[in-house]
């Protein structure tokens, strides 16, 4: 994972400060290394393979009796459970739909936990990144959604996602904030000075 250094975080904060001077939007950025530990995934795969592989082998080869077959299945389950917990293997076992679903759920929880739904005029905006899932999402409150359709963020999200794939999370944040700022300055311009929410990058444990 390439979670950002202190200087990187300061650069993100400065970018948010710059945007918020020209818009009523309240930007919050959240970064997490992974949206779930997926502890159940290795167990599911280990259980399936431990049941099938020895059973199929015994069906065609008649290698074991009933008691020995059970011991082989248990042993296979234990070995595979440990093997599948290795990070390089674990991530390959998780279906993309599951990874994106977990990341999307976390993004929505963060929108509420960071109080983005309580801003004056409903102008909260969340830029959420989960590195392990290579997932980026922009969520906005009603005040922004009324003047900017969700499609406005699609290219920005796609560009940021590509940068996360390349390990350029810092630059992805800066480019994303700048691109969002251009749209927000035009459609949600600053009407008065305010700063309801923290501008620093939130990094989840």
mmCIF file of N, CA, C and O in Angstrom, residues 39-101:
data_model
loop_
_atom_site.group_PDB
_atom_site.id
_atom_site.type_symbol
_atom_site.label_atom_id
_atom_site.label_comp_id
_atom_site.label_asym_id
_atom_site.label_seq_id
_atom_site.Cartn_x
_atom_site.Cartn_y
_atom_site.Cartn_z
ATOM 1 N N UNK A 39 -11.775 -11.741 6.102
ATOM 2 C CA UNK A 39 -11.347 -12.953 6.792
ATOM 3 C C UNK A 39 -12.122 -14.187 6.357
ATOM 4 O O UNK A 39 -11.601 -15.314 6.412
ATOM 5 N N UNK A 40 -13.351 -13.983 5.938
ATOM 6 C CA UNK A 40 -14.181 -15.126 5.570
ATOM 7 C C UNK A 40 -13.818 -15.707 4.201
ATOM 8 O O UNK A 40 -14.124 -16.867 3.916
ATOM 9 N N UNK A 41 -13.170 -14.913 3.349
ATOM 10 C CA UNK A 41 -12.874 -15.379 1.991
ATOM 11 C C UNK A 41 -11.939 -16.587 1.991
ATOM 12 O O UNK A 41 -12.220 -17.602 1.325
ATOM 13 N N UNK A 42 -10.812 -16.565 2.715
ATOM 14 C CA UNK A 42 -9.945 -17.756 2.728
ATOM 15 C C UNK A 42 -10.666 -18.988 3.264
ATOM 16 O O UNK A 42 -10.436 -20.106 2.781
ATOM 17 N N UNK A 43 -11.540 -18.787 4.255
ATOM 18 C CA UNK A 43 -12.252 -19.927 4.833
ATOM 19 C C UNK A 43 -13.230 -20.533 3.828
ATOM 20 O O UNK A 43 -13.372 -21.761 3.753
ATOM 21 N N UNK A 44 -13.900 -19.679 3.075
ATOM 22 C CA UNK A 44 -14.855 -20.172 2.078
ATOM 23 C C UNK A 44 -14.134 -21.006 1.019
ATOM 24 O O UNK A 44 -14.533 -22.136 0.703
ATOM 25 N N UNK A 45 -13.053 -20.432 0.454
ATOM 26 C CA UNK A 45 -12.316 -21.157 -0.591
ATOM 27 C C UNK A 45 -11.678 -22.431 -0.047
ATOM 28 O O UNK A 45 -11.702 -23.486 -0.699
ATOM 29 N N UNK A 46 -11.098 -22.340 1.158
ATOM 30 C CA UNK A 46 -10.468 -23.527 1.751
ATOM 31 C C UNK A 46 -11.507 -24.615 1.997
ATOM 32 O O UNK A 46 -11.252 -25.803 1.761
ATOM 33 N N UNK A 47 -12.693 -24.219 2.465
ATOM 34 C CA UNK A 47 -13.743 -25.192 2.730
ATOM 35 C C UNK A 47 -14.210 -25.893 1.463
ATOM 36 O O UNK A 47 -14.381 -27.118 1.436
ATOM 37 N N UNK A 48 -14.404 -25.105 0.400
ATOM 38 C CA UNK A 48 -14.854 -25.689 -0.875
ATOM 39 C C UNK A 48 -13.817 -26.669 -1.421
ATOM 40 O O UNK A 48 -14.144 -27.804 -1.800
ATOM 41 N N UNK A 49 -12.566 -26.237 -1.464
ATOM 42 C CA UNK A 49 -11.521 -27.090 -2.033
ATOM 43 C C UNK A 49 -11.230 -28.303 -1.160
ATOM 44 O O UNK A 49 -10.924 -29.386 -1.664
ATOM 45 N N UNK A 50 -11.324 -28.126 0.168
ATOM 46 C CA UNK A 50 -11.072 -29.254 1.063
ATOM 47 C C UNK A 50 -12.146 -30.328 0.932
ATOM 48 O O UNK A 50 -11.875 -31.520 1.108
ATOM 49 N N UNK A 51 -13.342 -29.909 0.622
ATOM 50 C CA UNK A 51 -14.412 -30.884 0.406
ATOM 51 C C UNK A 51 -14.300 -31.559 -0.957
ATOM 52 O O UNK A 51 -14.471 -32.776 -1.083
ATOM 53 N N UNK A 52 -13.992 -30.761 -1.975
ATOM 54 C CA UNK A 52 -14.030 -31.283 -3.343
ATOM 55 C C UNK A 52 -12.782 -32.069 -3.737
ATOM 56 O O UNK A 52 -12.884 -33.186 -4.265
ATOM 57 N N UNK A 53 -11.604 -31.476 -3.519
ATOM 58 C CA UNK A 53 -10.381 -32.080 -4.064
ATOM 59 C C UNK A 53 -10.116 -33.493 -3.531
ATOM 60 O O UNK A 53 -9.959 -34.439 -4.322
ATOM 61 N N UNK A 54 -10.064 -33.688 -2.206
ATOM 62 C CA UNK A 54 -9.828 -35.069 -1.737
ATOM 63 C C UNK A 54 -10.964 -36.017 -2.123
ATOM 64 O O UNK A 54 -10.727 -37.180 -2.441
ATOM 65 N N UNK A 55 -12.199 -35.511 -2.089
ATOM 66 C CA UNK A 55 -13.335 -36.358 -2.445
ATOM 67 C C UNK A 55 -13.293 -36.810 -3.887
ATOM 68 O O UNK A 55 -13.521 -37.996 -4.189
ATOM 69 N N UNK A 56 -12.989 -35.888 -4.791
ATOM 70 C CA UNK A 56 -12.894 -36.247 -6.211
ATOM 71 C C UNK A 56 -11.737 -37.213 -6.451
ATOM 72 O O UNK A 56 -11.852 -38.209 -7.181
ATOM 73 N N UNK A 57 -10.593 -36.916 -5.799
ATOM 74 C CA UNK A 57 -9.432 -37.797 -5.947
ATOM 75 C C UNK A 57 -9.734 -39.198 -5.440
ATOM 76 O O UNK A 57 -9.348 -40.198 -6.067
ATOM 77 N N UNK A 58 -10.438 -39.273 -4.313
ATOM 78 C CA UNK A 58 -10.757 -40.583 -3.746
ATOM 79 C C UNK A 58 -11.799 -41.329 -4.591
ATOM 80 O O UNK A 58 -11.761 -42.564 -4.701
ATOM 81 N N UNK A 59 -12.701 -40.566 -5.211
ATOM 82 C CA UNK A 59 -13.732 -41.197 -6.053
ATOM 83 C C UNK A 59 -13.098 -41.919 -7.242
ATOM 84 O O UNK A 59 -13.481 -43.038 -7.586
ATOM 85 N N UNK A 60 -12.114 -41.260 -7.857
ATOM 86 C CA UNK A 60 -11.487 -41.855 -9.040
ATOM 87 C C UNK A 60 -10.338 -42.799 -8.689
ATOM 88 O O UNK A 60 -10.053 -43.744 -9.432
ATOM 89 N N UNK A 61 -9.679 -42.546 -7.558
ATOM 90 C CA UNK A 61 -8.513 -43.369 -7.224
ATOM 91 C C UNK A 61 -8.723 -44.345 -6.091
ATOM 92 O O UNK A 61 -7.900 -45.235 -5.873
ATOM 93 N N UNK A 62 -9.830 -44.141 -5.334
ATOM 94 C CA UNK A 62 -10.130 -45.008 -4.190
ATOM 95 C C UNK A 62 -8.930 -45.119 -3.250
ATOM 96 O O UNK A 62 -8.507 -46.200 -2.855
ATOM 97 N N UNK A 63 -8.368 -43.908 -2.901
ATOM 98 C CA UNK A 63 -7.150 -43.888 -2.109
ATOM 99 C C UNK A 63 -7.394 -44.089 -0.615
ATOM 100 O O UNK A 63 -6.574 -44.658 0.086
ATOM 101 N N UNK A 64 -8.507 -43.573 -0.094
ATOM 102 C CA UNK A 64 -8.700 -43.523 1.354
ATOM 103 C C UNK A 64 -9.982 -44.234 1.769
ATOM 104 O O UNK A 64 -10.945 -44.321 1.011
ATOM 105 N N UNK A 65 -9.979 -44.689 3.015
ATOM 106 C CA UNK A 65 -11.218 -45.105 3.647
ATOM 107 C C UNK A 65 -11.944 -43.875 4.167
ATOM 108 O O UNK A 65 -11.436 -42.749 4.100
ATOM 109 N N UNK A 66 -13.105 -44.077 4.766
ATOM 110 C CA UNK A 66 -13.925 -42.944 5.218
ATOM 111 C C UNK A 66 -13.205 -42.114 6.273
ATOM 112 O O UNK A 66 -13.196 -40.875 6.218
ATOM 113 N N UNK A 67 -12.584 -42.789 7.269
ATOM 114 C CA UNK A 67 -11.905 -42.054 8.342
ATOM 115 C C UNK A 67 -10.711 -41.271 7.804
ATOM 116 O O UNK A 67 -10.495 -40.107 8.166
ATOM 117 N N UNK A 68 -9.909 -41.918 6.949
ATOM 118 C CA UNK A 68 -8.736 -41.239 6.395
ATOM 119 C C UNK A 68 -9.149 -40.079 5.497
ATOM 120 O O UNK A 68 -8.509 -39.024 5.485
ATOM 121 N N UNK A 69 -10.235 -40.253 4.747
ATOM 122 C CA UNK A 69 -10.712 -39.178 3.883
ATOM 123 C C UNK A 69 -11.071 -37.952 4.703
ATOM 124 O O UNK A 69 -10.741 -36.812 4.326
ATOM 125 N N UNK A 70 -11.720 -38.165 5.840
ATOM 126 C CA UNK A 70 -12.085 -37.032 6.694
ATOM 127 C C UNK A 70 -10.842 -36.323 7.215
ATOM 128 O O UNK A 70 -10.775 -35.093 7.246
ATOM 129 N N UNK A 71 -9.830 -37.094 7.626
ATOM 130 C CA UNK A 71 -8.592 -36.481 8.121
ATOM 131 C C UNK A 71 -7.891 -35.682 7.020
ATOM 132 O O UNK A 71 -7.364 -34.595 7.272
ATOM 133 N N UNK A 72 -7.874 -36.223 5.818
ATOM 134 C CA UNK A 72 -7.257 -35.515 4.689
ATOM 135 C C UNK A 72 -8.012 -34.215 4.404
ATOM 136 O O UNK A 72 -7.396 -33.172 4.150
ATOM 137 N N UNK A 73 -9.327 -34.258 4.463
ATOM 138 C CA UNK A 73 -10.116 -33.046 4.225
ATOM 139 C C UNK A 73 -9.848 -31.996 5.287
ATOM 140 O O UNK A 73 -9.701 -30.819 4.987
ATOM 141 N N UNK A 74 -9.800 -32.438 6.553
ATOM 142 C CA UNK A 74 -9.497 -31.486 7.624
ATOM 143 C C UNK A 74 -8.109 -30.876 7.440
ATOM 144 O O UNK A 74 -7.921 -29.668 7.586
ATOM 145 N N UNK A 75 -7.128 -31.743 7.143
ATOM 146 C CA UNK A 75 -5.772 -31.238 6.943
ATOM 147 C C UNK A 75 -5.684 -30.287 5.774
ATOM 148 O O UNK A 75 -5.014 -29.240 5.846
ATOM 149 N N UNK A 76 -6.383 -30.611 4.693
ATOM 150 C CA UNK A 76 -6.397 -29.733 3.520
ATOM 151 C C UNK A 76 -7.013 -28.389 3.857
ATOM 152 O O UNK A 76 -6.517 -27.333 3.447
ATOM 153 N N UNK A 77 -8.078 -28.419 4.645
ATOM 154 C CA UNK A 77 -8.744 -27.177 5.044
ATOM 155 C C UNK A 77 -7.805 -26.285 5.852
ATOM 156 O O UNK A 77 -7.697 -25.076 5.597
ATOM 157 N N UNK A 78 -7.097 -26.866 6.807
ATOM 158 C CA UNK A 78 -6.193 -26.078 7.656
ATOM 159 C C UNK A 78 -5.064 -25.474 6.824
ATOM 160 O O UNK A 78 -4.759 -24.277 6.928
ATOM 161 N N UNK A 79 -4.436 -26.293 5.984
ATOM 162 C CA UNK A 79 -3.315 -25.808 5.171
ATOM 163 C C UNK A 79 -3.760 -24.700 4.217
ATOM 164 O O UNK A 79 -3.123 -23.651 4.108
ATOM 165 N N UNK A 80 -4.886 -24.900 3.534
ATOM 166 C CA UNK A 80 -5.360 -23.905 2.576
ATOM 167 C C UNK A 80 -5.823 -22.628 3.268
ATOM 168 O O UNK A 80 -5.632 -21.524 2.746
ATOM 169 N N UNK A 81 -6.421 -22.760 4.451
ATOM 170 C CA UNK A 81 -6.852 -21.572 5.195
ATOM 171 C C UNK A 81 -5.665 -20.666 5.505
ATOM 172 O O UNK A 81 -5.751 -19.446 5.382
ATOM 173 N N UNK A 82 -4.556 -21.273 5.909
ATOM 174 C CA UNK A 82 -3.345 -20.500 6.207
ATOM 175 C C UNK A 82 -2.731 -19.933 4.932
ATOM 176 O O UNK A 82 -2.315 -18.767 4.881
ATOM 177 N N UNK A 83 -2.674 -20.762 3.896
ATOM 178 C CA UNK A 83 -2.079 -20.328 2.630
ATOM 179 C C UNK A 83 -2.861 -19.166 2.019
ATOM 180 O O UNK A 83 -2.280 -18.185 1.553
ATOM 181 N N UNK A 84 -4.182 -19.254 2.060
ATOM 182 C CA UNK A 84 -5.025 -18.252 1.413
ATOM 183 C C UNK A 84 -5.071 -16.940 2.185
ATOM 184 O O UNK A 84 -5.609 -15.947 1.690
ATOM 185 N N UNK A 85 -4.520 -16.913 3.399
ATOM 186 C CA UNK A 85 -4.459 -15.655 4.157
ATOM 187 C C UNK A 85 -3.273 -14.794 3.732
ATOM 188 O O UNK A 85 -3.198 -13.624 4.116
ATOM 189 N N UNK A 86 -2.356 -15.343 2.976
ATOM 190 C CA UNK A 86 -1.209 -14.554 2.510
ATOM 191 C C UNK A 86 -1.717 -13.444 1.603
ATOM 192 O O UNK A 86 -2.539 -13.689 0.701
ATOM 193 N N UNK A 87 -1.257 -12.190 1.829
ATOM 194 C CA UNK A 87 -1.802 -11.040 1.094
ATOM 195 C C UNK A 87 -1.782 -11.204 -0.417
ATOM 196 O O UNK A 87 -2.751 -10.859 -1.093
ATOM 197 N N UNK A 88 -0.699 -11.734 -0.961
ATOM 198 C CA UNK A 88 -0.607 -11.856 -2.411
ATOM 199 C C UNK A 88 -1.621 -12.818 -2.991
ATOM 200 O O UNK A 88 -2.021 -12.693 -4.151
ATOM 201 N N UNK A 89 -2.036 -13.794 -2.184
ATOM 202 C CA UNK A 89 -3.027 -14.781 -2.642
ATOM 203 C C UNK A 89 -4.441 -14.317 -2.287
ATOM 204 O O UNK A 89 -5.372 -14.436 -3.087
ATOM 205 N N UNK A 90 -4.590 -13.780 -1.073
ATOM 206 C CA UNK A 90 -5.906 -13.380 -0.570
ATOM 207 C C UNK A 90 -6.632 -12.442 -1.522
ATOM 208 O O UNK A 90 -7.807 -12.638 -1.846
ATOM 209 N N UNK A 91 -5.930 -11.404 -1.990
ATOM 210 C CA UNK A 91 -6.583 -10.407 -2.835
ATOM 211 C C UNK A 91 -7.059 -10.991 -4.158
ATOM 212 O O UNK A 91 -8.029 -10.508 -4.738
ATOM 213 N N UNK A 92 -6.396 -12.047 -4.624
ATOM 214 C CA UNK A 92 -6.790 -12.668 -5.893
ATOM 215 C C UNK A 92 -8.019 -13.568 -5.742
ATOM 216 O O UNK A 92 -8.645 -13.953 -6.726
ATOM 217 N N UNK A 93 -8.344 -13.897 -4.510
ATOM 218 C CA UNK A 93 -9.496 -14.772 -4.270
ATOM 219 C C UNK A 93 -10.800 -13.992 -4.105
ATOM 220 O O UNK A 93 -11.870 -14.594 -4.101
ATOM 221 N N UNK A 94 -10.700 -12.672 -3.958
ATOM 222 C CA UNK A 94 -11.890 -11.867 -3.667
ATOM 223 C C UNK A 94 -12.498 -11.379 -4.976
ATOM 224 O O UNK A 94 -11.858 -10.630 -5.721
ATOM 225 N N UNK A 95 -13.719 -11.746 -5.277
ATOM 226 C CA UNK A 95 -14.366 -11.269 -6.503
ATOM 227 C C UNK A 95 -14.446 -9.744 -6.525
ATOM 228 O O UNK A 95 -14.633 -9.107 -5.484
ATOM 229 N N UNK A 96 -14.294 -9.166 -7.713
ATOM 230 C CA UNK A 96 -14.320 -7.713 -7.842
ATOM 231 C C UNK A 96 -15.611 -7.127 -7.292
ATOM 232 O O UNK A 96 -15.600 -6.082 -6.626
ATOM 233 N N UNK A 97 -16.732 -7.803 -7.548
ATOM 234 C CA UNK A 97 -18.015 -7.281 -7.074
ATOM 235 C C UNK A 97 -18.037 -7.180 -5.550
ATOM 236 O O UNK A 97 -18.597 -6.229 -4.993
ATOM 237 N N UNK A 98 -17.440 -8.156 -4.878
ATOM 238 C CA UNK A 98 -17.383 -8.136 -3.415
ATOM 239 C C UNK A 98 -16.502 -6.998 -2.941
ATOM 240 O O UNK A 98 -16.849 -6.252 -2.014
ATOM 241 N N UNK A 99 -15.329 -6.838 -3.574
ATOM 242 C CA UNK A 99 -14.416 -5.762 -3.176
ATOM 243 C C UNK A 99 -15.070 -4.402 -3.352
ATOM 244 O O UNK A 99 -14.987 -3.522 -2.469
ATOM 245 N N UNK A 100 -15.712 -4.170 -4.484
ATOM 246 C CA UNK A 100 -16.344 -2.880 -4.742
ATOM 247 C C UNK A 100 -17.541 -2.643 -3.831
ATOM 248 O O UNK A 100 -17.804 -1.519 -3.409
ATOM 249 N N UNK A 101 -18.269 -3.716 -3.525
ATOM 250 C CA UNK A 101 -19.414 -3.598 -2.628
ATOM 251 C C UNK A 101 -18.969 -3.171 -1.237
ATOM 252 O O UNK A 101 -19.572 -2.282 -0.620
#
